[in-house]
Amino acid sequence: MTILYYILAAIAGAVIALAVYILVRKMILNGQKEEIIEKAQLEAEKIKQEKIFQAKEKFLQLKSEHEQYINEKNNQMREAESRIKQKENSINQQNSELGRKHKEADAIRENLKSQVEAVSKKSEECDRLRAQAIEQIESIAGMTAQEAKNQLIENMKAEAKTQAQSYINDVMDEARLTASKEAKRIVINTIQRTASETAIENAVTVFNIESDEIKGRIIGREGRNIRALEAATGVEIVVDDTPEAILLSAFDPVRREVARLALHQLVVDGRIHPARIEEVVAKVQKQLEDEIMETGKRTCIDLGIHGMHIELVKLIGRMKYRSSYGQNLLQHAREVANICATMASELGLNTKVAKRAGLLHDIGKVSDEDPELPHAILGMKLAEKYKEKPEVCNAIGAHHEEIEMTSIISPLVMVGDAISGARPGARREVIESYIKRLKDMENIAQSYQGVTKTYAIQAGRELRVIVGADQVSDKDAETLSGDIAKKIQDEMVYPGQVKITVIRETRSVAFAK
């Protein structure tokens, strides 16, 4: 019984404890739930306030942008209205101006009408007076106006024919001179680049000897030495009655030089026979080839040109034995190279390329390839073959305007070539005679009254005469140019034609003190 009591009491205690636990836990949970709900409400209120604030800011921003847009539109409208008003004012002013000008035009038209009527009356009066004057002149001169007019026309025709014939003669003389020079250049280049039996001064070298005994030794028994020398050198040896001289004729100047040097060594040595001739010619050929190469290298070094193909260097050396109108071709090429370099330096261009093109511009004259081509085109092809720059190749090919100039260096080479060939004394014209001719030309013009200064320019192709304005009138200046031209034509000998320009100017000078 007691045990049962204790068990029941324990169970009752456990039930009570459980109930208390459940009650206490429920109270705790209810408190936490109310706290969480309160926190959530506070957070929601905070977020709500932030969103409201952001919405207000966005509204204010949009409102500000809208007001700014409205203001800009209003400004544009006001500016447009202002421009429209200005245009209206301008149109109104133009309309008023046109109205005024229209009125002025009407007044001018009326004035012109009255003037035309007055001029018509005066013209009739002038015609009447002219008819009277013509009648008086006819009665005095003893011929009618038509007869006088015909006589004047005949005189003017005769004078015009004389002047025209003089002009035609000058043009024909210039054409003949130009054609003659061009023909000589073509013939000389053809003879020196192709085999020909024609012998002119440019294809002949004179070898001087001391006596006719040496001439006989050179000929040899039955001419065997001559034949051996001609076979070894390819040069025709002319032995005639000319005392103390033998002519060496060949189109190739290098061959002539080989023959000349071989003959010189044979004559000095004294042993002249076919075997010795072949030995000496072979030795001289080797020496000349070395000299040609050395000349080409030395020329390139002197001009500061590097990296050139060895065949082009050899062609440059061969220029030493070529001439054009008596001007050494190598010297001409060096002059053109220096002139081109100077001009390129002044223009801010590449001086090395200009100098290179100037040196190589005439290599076609010393080449044995394709002799049918002009030397400029042949030189261009050689430069292209040996990998020269395109601007250098174009300058070589275009320096006689046979192809189009595509490089800025090409005009420099053309001008340099003309300067080197045309300068006084460069070719077959003695410098003393050239200077004397120019001085005589200036002295002829200086002998006329009123002439203050005279200048012969353009290598004597133009004469500028400056006269005093107080001594010579405009009409006298026209007559003076014709008189000077006629006197020069009658008293002087000159190539081509000379242009006489008479300059008359009036100067007014004052000083501010």
XYZ file of C-alpha atoms in Angstrom:
513
model
C 0.000 0.000 0.000
C 2.762 2.312 0.901
C 4.611 1.422 -2.267
C 1.554 2.094 -4.357
C 1.176 5.410 -2.600
C 4.761 6.384 -3.426
C 4.291 5.382 -7.043
C 1.125 7.416 -7.391
C 2.760 10.350 -5.669
C 5.730 10.143 -8.045
C 3.463 9.987 -11.070
C 1.411 12.897 -9.765
C 4.626 14.913 -9.227
C 5.841 14.086 -12.695
C 2.546 15.161 -14.256
C 2.606 18.417 -12.302
C 6.241 19.080 -13.326
C 5.385 18.417 -16.959
C 2.430 20.762 -16.810
C 4.561 23.459 -15.233
C 7.226 22.980 -17.924
C 4.685 23.234 -20.684
C 3.157 26.349 -19.158
C 6.535 28.041 -18.668
C 7.656 27.223 -22.268
C 4.430 28.567 -23.703
C 4.888 31.817 -21.795
C 8.487 32.137 -23.104
C 7.464 31.476 -26.728
C 4.658 34.039 -26.558
C 7.135 36.706 -25.387
C 9.624 36.031 -28.212
C 6.888 36.139 -30.855
C 5.702 39.528 -29.726
C 9.307 40.829 -29.793
C 9.916 39.521 -33.357
C 6.657 41.028 -34.585
C 7.579 44.356 -33.039
C 11.020 44.312 -34.688
C 9.497 43.453 -38.086
C 7.056 46.295 -37.784
C 9.860 48.716 -36.954
C 11.926 47.522 -39.972
C 8.969 47.784 -42.332
C 8.282 51.314 -41.136
C 11.927 52.230 -41.754
C 11.905 50.794 -45.313
C 8.633 52.588 -46.014
C 10.140 55.923 -44.955
C 13.220 55.349 -47.164
C 11.120 54.503 -50.215
C 8.975 57.552 -49.676
C 12.125 59.719 -49.424
C 13.570 58.210 -52.617
C 10.306 58.742 -54.440
C 10.292 62.394 -53.376
C 13.885 62.859 -54.587
C 13.091 61.250 -57.965
C 10.038 63.449 -58.334
C 12.075 66.563 -57.585
C 14.764 65.521 -60.107
C 12.208 64.857 -62.869
C 10.526 68.120 -62.085
C 13.846 69.994 -62.348
C 14.700 68.328 -65.702
C 11.261 69.113 -67.067
C 11.549 72.747 -66.046
C 15.021 72.955 -67.661
C 13.686 71.416 -70.912
C 10.789 73.870 -70.905
C 13.208 76.778 -70.394
C 15.429 75.634 -73.313
C 12.439 75.343 -75.616
C 11.285 78.782 -74.578
C 14.763 80.210 -75.295
C 14.830 78.548 -78.717
C 11.425 79.934 -79.526
C 12.496 83.423 -78.471
C 15.697 83.164 -80.628
C 13.665 81.936 -83.598
C 11.264 84.827 -83.180
C 14.220 87.225 -82.995
C 15.721 85.834 -86.235
C 12.370 86.025 -87.981
C 12.026 89.656 -86.935
C 15.554 90.416 -88.180
C 14.799 88.775 -91.529
C 11.585 90.730 -91.808
C 13.496 93.949 -91.128
C 16.165 92.988 -93.694
C 13.510 92.158 -96.305
C 11.794 95.437 -95.655
C 15.101 97.291 -96.049
C 15.853 95.423 -99.280
C 12.418 96.197 -100.627
C 12.903 99.869 -99.868
C 16.393 99.780 -101.410
C 15.074 98.040 -104.538
C 12.377 100.640 -104.823
C 14.948 103.424 -104.556
C 17.234 101.782 -107.129
C 14.326 101.241 -109.456
C 13.567 104.924 -109.310
C 17.253 105.745 -109.907
C 17.326 103.334 -112.867
C 14.331 105.044 -114.385
C 16.060 108.398 -113.982
C 19.287 107.051 -115.523
C 17.335 105.522 -118.388
C 15.750 108.854 -119.158
C 19.137 110.564 -118.916
C 20.744 107.996 -121.260
C 17.926 108.414 -123.710
C 18.542 112.136 -123.849
C 22.330 111.570 -124.139
C 21.839 109.096 -126.986
C 19.776 111.648 -128.832
C 22.512 114.243 -128.259
C 25.245 111.816 -129.402
C 23.213 110.952 -132.486
C 23.020 114.627 -133.373
C 26.769 115.079 -132.736
C 27.522 111.965 -134.826
C 25.611 113.391 -137.737
C 27.532 116.632 -137.309
C 30.854 114.709 -137.193
C 29.955 112.775 -140.351
C 29.216 116.038 -142.109
C 32.511 117.574 -140.929
C 34.439 114.387 -141.859
C 32.976 114.476 -145.358
C 34.027 118.096 -145.704
C 37.553 117.294 -144.401
C 37.877 114.362 -146.829
C 36.841 116.582 -149.723
C 39.419 119.199 -148.733
C 42.186 116.531 -148.317
C 41.335 114.962 -151.672
C 41.496 118.342 -153.368
C 44.882 119.091 -151.737
C 46.456 115.608 -152.214
C 45.162 115.088 -155.717
C 43.822 111.581 -154.930
C 40.640 110.158 -153.496
C 40.353 108.644 -149.998
C 39.987 105.160 -151.482
C 43.193 105.594 -153.503
C 45.083 106.773 -150.377
C 43.685 103.857 -148.400
C 44.793 101.370 -151.071
C 48.283 102.888 -151.162
C 48.567 102.674 -147.354
C 47.381 99.056 -147.410
C 50.000 98.173 -150.040
C 52.771 99.800 -147.985
C 51.656 97.946 -144.842
C 51.502 94.673 -146.775
C 55.077 95.125 -148.000
C 56.324 95.936 -144.479
C 54.414 92.984 -142.988
C 55.826 90.635 -145.643
C 59.357 91.792 -144.816
C 58.890 91.265 -141.089
C 57.178 87.920 -141.651
C 59.979 86.741 -143.924
C 62.553 87.792 -141.317
C 60.642 85.884 -138.632
C 60.358 82.823 -140.871
C 64.101 82.932 -141.566
C 64.876 83.137 -137.826
C 62.597 80.192 -137.069
C 64.044 78.135 -139.922
C 67.618 78.913 -138.811
C 66.795 77.863 -135.259
C 65.127 74.682 -136.531
C 68.128 73.866 -138.697
C 70.521 74.448 -135.785
C 68.451 72.318 -133.400
C 68.026 69.572 -135.975
C 71.742 69.624 -136.755
C 72.723 69.303 -133.094
C 70.197 66.527 -132.473
C 71.323 64.673 -135.591
C 74.965 64.905 -134.512
C 74.109 63.586 -131.045
C 72.201 60.625 -132.456
C 74.925 59.803 -135.000
C 77.711 60.034 -132.412
C 75.870 57.832 -129.923
C 75.040 55.321 -132.663
C 78.621 55.129 -133.904
C 80.041 54.719 -130.405
C 77.504 52.045 -129.395
C 77.294 49.992 -132.618
C 79.826 48.649 -135.115
C 80.167 50.881 -138.141
C 82.702 51.507 -140.856
C 82.058 55.228 -140.721
C 84.955 57.112 -139.137
C 84.418 60.593 -137.740
C 86.310 62.624 -135.214
C 84.591 60.955 -132.269
C 85.608 57.463 -133.489
C 89.310 58.140 -134.264
C 92.397 58.347 -132.058
C 95.693 59.735 -133.385
C 98.856 57.888 -132.295
C 101.949 60.041 -132.717
C 105.277 58.448 -133.675
C 108.757 59.867 -133.941
C 109.743 58.769 -137.449
C 108.587 56.851 -140.486
C 111.037 54.059 -139.574
C 108.891 53.201 -136.559
C 105.824 53.326 -138.836
C 107.449 50.668 -141.023
C 108.193 48.461 -138.021
C 104.597 48.772 -136.876
C 103.388 47.686 -140.331
C 105.753 44.708 -140.348
C 106.666 42.417 -143.179
C 103.785 42.384 -145.677
C 101.622 44.047 -143.002
C 101.607 41.079 -140.601
C 102.050 43.268 -137.506
C 99.127 45.489 -138.503
C 96.908 42.452 -139.101
C 97.914 40.922 -135.759
C 97.233 44.169 -133.924
C 93.853 44.649 -135.624
C 92.874 41.029 -134.874
C 93.901 41.333 -131.215
C 92.271 44.708 -130.508
C 89.366 44.932 -132.981
C 90.593 48.379 -134.047
C 91.194 49.467 -137.628
C 94.714 50.882 -137.955
C 95.079 53.427 -140.749
C 98.639 54.053 -141.937
C 98.755 56.687 -144.680
C 101.026 59.504 -145.830
C 100.327 61.591 -142.723
C 103.773 62.305 -141.227
C 104.536 61.021 -137.743
C 100.984 59.835 -137.096
C 98.868 56.674 -137.231
C 95.080 56.685 -136.985
C 93.255 54.205 -134.743
C 89.607 53.930 -135.804
C 86.889 52.062 -133.860
C 83.385 52.717 -132.574
C 84.376 51.592 -129.058
C 86.626 54.113 -127.245
C 87.863 51.404 -124.858
C 89.165 49.364 -127.759
C 90.908 52.437 -129.163
C 92.507 53.047 -125.775
C 93.720 49.407 -125.620
C 95.240 49.738 -129.086
C 96.877 53.079 -128.201
C 98.429 51.774 -124.986
C 99.571 48.543 -126.672
C 101.205 50.480 -129.507
C 102.908 52.755 -127.002
C 104.385 49.801 -125.082
C 105.449 48.058 -128.277
C 107.164 51.165 -129.616
C 108.940 51.794 -126.305
C 109.980 48.152 -125.989
C 111.097 47.909 -129.624
C 110.058 44.272 -130.059
C 107.174 44.293 -132.529
C 106.013 40.928 -133.864
C 102.689 39.026 -133.779
C 103.434 36.939 -130.673
C 104.625 39.970 -128.744
C 101.627 41.982 -129.949
C 99.167 39.407 -128.583
C 101.025 39.289 -125.273
C 101.098 43.077 -124.883
C 97.443 43.487 -125.916
C 96.331 40.884 -123.365
C 98.377 42.606 -120.667
C 97.036 46.063 -121.580
C 93.453 44.786 -121.613
C 93.887 43.434 -118.099
C 95.488 46.704 -116.960
C 92.720 48.781 -118.575
C 89.979 46.675 -116.992
C 91.618 47.152 -113.612
C 91.940 50.876 -114.291
C 88.267 51.098 -115.338
C 87.196 49.337 -112.156
C 89.483 51.525 -110.051
C 88.135 54.671 -111.741
C 84.553 53.612 -111.019
C 85.317 52.806 -107.380
C 87.248 56.037 -106.860
C 84.386 58.048 -108.399
C 81.823 56.408 -106.086
C 84.058 57.028 -103.061
C 84.640 60.672 -104.014
C 80.894 61.241 -104.303
C 80.068 59.303 -101.139
C 77.993 56.654 -102.952
C 78.031 53.159 -101.453
C 76.437 49.777 -102.039
C 76.416 49.982 -105.847
C 76.513 46.810 -107.938
C 79.943 45.951 -109.296
C 78.706 46.024 -112.928
C 77.397 49.552 -112.499
C 80.747 50.563 -111.004
C 82.450 49.145 -114.109
C 80.117 51.112 -116.398
C 80.936 54.291 -114.470
C 84.639 53.633 -115.051
C 84.014 53.159 -118.792
C 82.569 56.689 -118.928
C 86.119 57.980 -118.680
C 86.679 56.902 -122.298
C 83.469 58.374 -123.728
C 82.684 61.931 -124.725
C 79.586 63.855 -125.772
C 80.114 66.974 -127.928
C 83.694 67.008 -126.697
C 82.641 66.858 -123.021
C 84.059 63.912 -121.070
C 81.161 61.691 -120.036
C 82.548 60.807 -116.589
C 83.205 64.455 -115.768
C 79.712 65.291 -117.018
C 78.182 62.578 -114.803
C 80.086 63.842 -111.750
C 78.913 67.412 -112.410
C 75.297 66.282 -112.759
C 75.561 64.272 -109.515
C 76.871 67.283 -107.578
C 74.292 69.644 -109.128
C 71.443 67.252 -108.264
C 72.720 66.859 -104.709
C 72.907 70.628 -104.253
C 69.381 71.196 -105.565
C 68.026 68.311 -103.472
C 69.653 69.782 -100.369
C 68.051 73.175 -101.032
C 64.654 71.518 -101.517
C 64.935 69.295 -98.444
C 65.048 66.048 -100.487
C 67.275 62.975 -100.181
C 70.684 64.145 -101.439
C 72.160 60.624 -101.644
C 69.404 59.383 -103.958
C 69.684 62.531 -106.099
C 73.475 62.191 -106.358
C 73.162 58.492 -107.227
C 70.619 59.187 -109.992
C 72.751 62.028 -111.376
C 75.850 59.826 -111.564
C 74.038 56.954 -113.307
C 71.865 58.965 -115.714
C 74.095 58.345 -118.777
C 75.241 54.723 -118.160
C 73.212 53.670 -121.199
C 75.786 55.400 -123.422
C 78.597 53.027 -122.382
C 76.641 49.764 -122.430
C 76.885 47.265 -125.295
C 73.438 45.771 -124.577
C 70.464 46.375 -126.898
C 71.894 49.273 -128.959
C 68.496 49.920 -130.591
C 67.117 51.483 -127.395
C 67.665 55.184 -126.520
C 70.439 55.514 -123.966
C 68.068 56.823 -121.249
C 65.746 53.793 -121.530
C 68.715 51.401 -121.719
C 70.246 53.004 -118.616
C 66.947 52.641 -116.754
C 66.766 48.928 -117.640
C 70.355 48.408 -116.457
C 69.582 50.142 -113.157
C 66.486 47.977 -112.692
C 68.535 44.870 -113.513
C 71.075 45.684 -110.809
C 68.424 46.450 -108.144
C 68.585 50.245 -107.975
C 65.707 52.091 -106.266
C 62.597 52.831 -108.370
C 63.060 56.619 -108.055
C 66.645 56.303 -109.356
C 65.508 54.139 -112.300
C 62.733 56.587 -113.197
C 65.116 59.564 -113.025
C 67.519 57.805 -115.434
C 64.796 56.889 -117.919
C 62.999 60.251 -117.800
C 65.919 62.685 -118.003
C 65.190 63.190 -121.752
C 61.388 63.004 -121.160
C 61.118 59.672 -123.006
C 58.976 58.268 -120.189
C 56.695 59.915 -117.638
C 58.319 61.335 -114.503
C 56.956 59.592 -111.422
C 59.671 60.579 -108.937
C 60.422 64.039 -107.528
C 64.133 63.347 -108.200
C 63.540 62.991 -111.975
C 63.174 66.746 -112.728
C 66.379 67.436 -110.784
C 68.351 64.992 -112.955
C 66.883 66.458 -116.155
C 67.742 70.014 -115.046
C 71.208 68.980 -113.823
C 71.963 67.310 -117.165
C 70.890 70.449 -119.038
C 72.936 72.719 -116.757
C 76.092 70.628 -117.113
C 75.807 70.424 -120.886
C 74.717 74.006 -121.506
C 77.137 75.892 -119.274
C 79.715 78.033 -121.136
C 82.803 76.059 -122.142
C 81.355 72.639 -121.294
C 81.158 71.533 -124.881
C 82.636 72.586 -128.194
C 82.641 76.328 -127.686
C 85.694 78.255 -126.563
C 84.949 80.279 -123.421
C 86.862 83.314 -124.691
C 84.793 83.553 -127.878
C 81.616 83.028 -125.877
C 82.448 85.913 -123.509
C 83.533 88.147 -126.386
C 80.269 87.531 -128.220
C 78.239 88.528 -125.167
C 80.314 91.680 -124.594
C 79.969 92.711 -128.247
C 76.225 92.241 -128.028
C 76.012 94.444 -124.911
C 78.259 97.093 -126.507
C 76.037 97.315 -129.601
C 72.989 98.027 -127.444
C 74.962 100.436 -125.221
C 75.891 102.576 -128.238
C 72.296 103.832 -128.663
C 71.270 107.097 -127.038
C 69.148 106.802 -123.891
C 70.400 103.292 -122.976
C 71.616 103.133 -119.381
C 72.330 99.414 -118.828
C 72.508 96.243 -120.951
C 72.526 92.598 -119.818
C 73.082 89.535 -122.018
C 71.359 86.577 -120.340
C 70.414 82.967 -121.092
C 73.790 82.179 -122.656
C 73.402 85.077 -125.105
C 69.918 84.120 -126.295
C 68.324 87.225 -124.733
C 69.500 90.818 -124.422
C 67.810 93.098 -121.889
C 68.184 96.821 -122.506
C 67.267 99.324 -119.770
C 66.589 102.872 -120.980
C 66.050 106.143 -119.152
C 62.400 107.129 -118.864
C 63.251 110.805 -119.310
C 65.200 110.222 -122.546
C 63.221 107.492 -124.337
C 59.432 107.418 -124.774
C 57.270 104.312 -125.057
C 57.074 104.659 -128.810
C 60.848 105.149 -129.086
C 61.366 102.010 -126.950
C 59.473 99.923 -129.508
C 61.554 101.358 -132.331
C 64.779 100.870 -130.344
C 64.259 97.114 -129.904
C 63.838 96.697 -133.672
C 66.925 98.816 -134.436
C 69.112 96.862 -132.009
C 67.846 93.544 -133.397
C 68.645 94.628 -136.955
C 72.145 95.833 -136.039
C 72.972 92.609 -134.176
C 71.642 90.605 -137.124
C 73.835 92.550 -139.572
C 77.074 92.774 -137.557
C 77.302 89.595 -135.462
C 77.464 85.834 -135.975
C 75.536 83.819 -133.380
C 73.674 80.494 -133.133
C 69.860 80.495 -133.117
C 68.146 83.812 -132.437
C 68.518 86.626 -129.914
C 65.540 88.153 -128.109
C 65.891 91.907 -127.429
C 63.790 93.232 -124.532
C 63.731 97.016 -123.947
C 62.661 97.993 -120.414
C 61.475 101.526 -119.666
C 60.301 102.320 -116.153
C 59.480 105.456 -114.203
C 60.375 105.672 -110.519
C 59.165 108.214 -107.985
C 61.222 108.422 -104.778
C 60.434 110.429 -101.652
C 61.915 110.470 -98.158
C 60.038 110.772 -94.877
C 62.101 112.731 -92.355
